[in-house]
Amino acid sequence: MSSTLKIGEAAPDFELPGAGSQTVRLKDLRGKAVVLYFYPKDDTSGCTKEAMEFNRLRGDFAKAGAEIVGVSPDSVASHDKFRAKYGLDLSLAADEDKRMLEAYGVWTEKSMYGRKYMGVVRTTVLVDREGRVARVWEKVKVAGHADEVLAAAKAL
């Protein structure tokens, strides 16, 4: 469990530019469950698989009253290209200054081959209809993850 987020507490509010010239605000999504999936980078293998899995299930999420929002530090232009390349029809928000990523505790120090750097830890947060944190998945493994999140959204 993220040291930043606690189950039952209010999810940190945000307003971010999104793909397709939209603005994504948590307060605008009140009354729906919100799946915030945080991913490191557009058009990389794991991030593409994750986006495509959530995209494949977007109709089922909608039936469950849940909105899907992918968030990364990539630019809106990068998100637009990513959506177009893979036919994605879900919201992607750009947090280039990383304030929202930090508020959700997913912008952290990582290490690869002994080299330390800052990056996004693949994490999903399910926010309930009242804007409270319902569930957190940390260090997500992509295979089967979107299905697991859908089951949790349906259970809200």
Coordinates of C-alpha atoms in Angstrom, one line a residue, residues 75-138:
S75 CA 3.1 15.3 -23.0
V76 CA -0.4 15.7 -24.5
A77 CA 1.2 15.4 -28.0
S78 CA 2.8 12.1 -27.0
H79 CA -0.6 10.9 -25.6
D80 CA -2.4 11.9 -28.9
K81 CA 0.1 9.9 -31.0
F82 CA -0.1 6.9 -28.6
R83 CA -4.0 6.9 -28.8
A84 CA -4.0 7.3 -32.6
K85 CA -1.4 4.6 -33.1
Y86 CA -3.2 1.9 -31.1
G87 CA -6.9 3.1 -31.5
L88 CA -7.2 3.9 -27.8
D89 CA -10.5 5.4 -26.8
L90 CA -9.8 6.2 -23.1
S91 CA -8.7 9.3 -21.3
L92 CA -4.9 9.9 -21.0
A93 CA -3.8 12.7 -18.8
A94 CA -0.4 14.5 -19.0
D95 CA 1.4 15.3 -15.7
E96 CA 4.6 16.8 -17.0
D97 CA 5.3 18.7 -13.8
K98 CA 4.7 15.5 -11.8
R99 CA 2.6 17.2 -9.1
M100 CA -0.3 14.7 -9.3
L101 CA 2.1 11.7 -9.6
E102 CA 3.8 12.9 -6.4
A103 CA 0.5 13.5 -4.7
Y104 CA -0.5 9.9 -5.4
G105 CA 2.9 8.6 -4.3
V106 CA 3.8 7.0 -7.7
W107 CA 6.7 9.3 -8.7
T108 CA 9.6 7.6 -6.8
E109 CA 13.2 6.7 -7.0
K110 CA 13.8 3.6 -9.1
S111 CA 16.9 1.5 -9.8
M112 CA 17.9 -0.4 -12.9
Y113 CA 21.3 -2.1 -13.3
G114 CA 22.6 -0.2 -10.3
R115 CA 21.6 3.2 -11.8
K116 CA 19.1 5.3 -9.7
Y117 CA 16.6 7.6 -11.4
M118 CA 13.1 9.0 -10.8
G119 CA 10.2 7.5 -12.5
V120 CA 6.6 6.2 -12.3
V121 CA 5.9 3.0 -10.4
R122 CA 3.1 1.2 -12.3
T123 CA 0.2 1.7 -10.0
T124 CA -3.6 1.7 -10.2
V125 CA -5.9 3.5 -7.8
L126 CA -9.7 2.9 -7.8
V127 CA -11.6 5.9 -6.5
D128 CA -15.2 5.4 -5.5
R129 CA -18.2 7.6 -6.5
E130 CA -17.7 9.9 -3.5
G131 CA -14.1 10.6 -4.4
R132 CA -12.5 8.3 -1.8
V133 CA -9.7 5.8 -2.4
A134 CA -11.3 2.4 -2.6
R135 CA -8.3 0.2 -3.6
V136 CA -4.7 0.6 -4.6
W137 CA -2.6 -1.9 -6.7
E138 CA 1.1 -1.2 -6.5

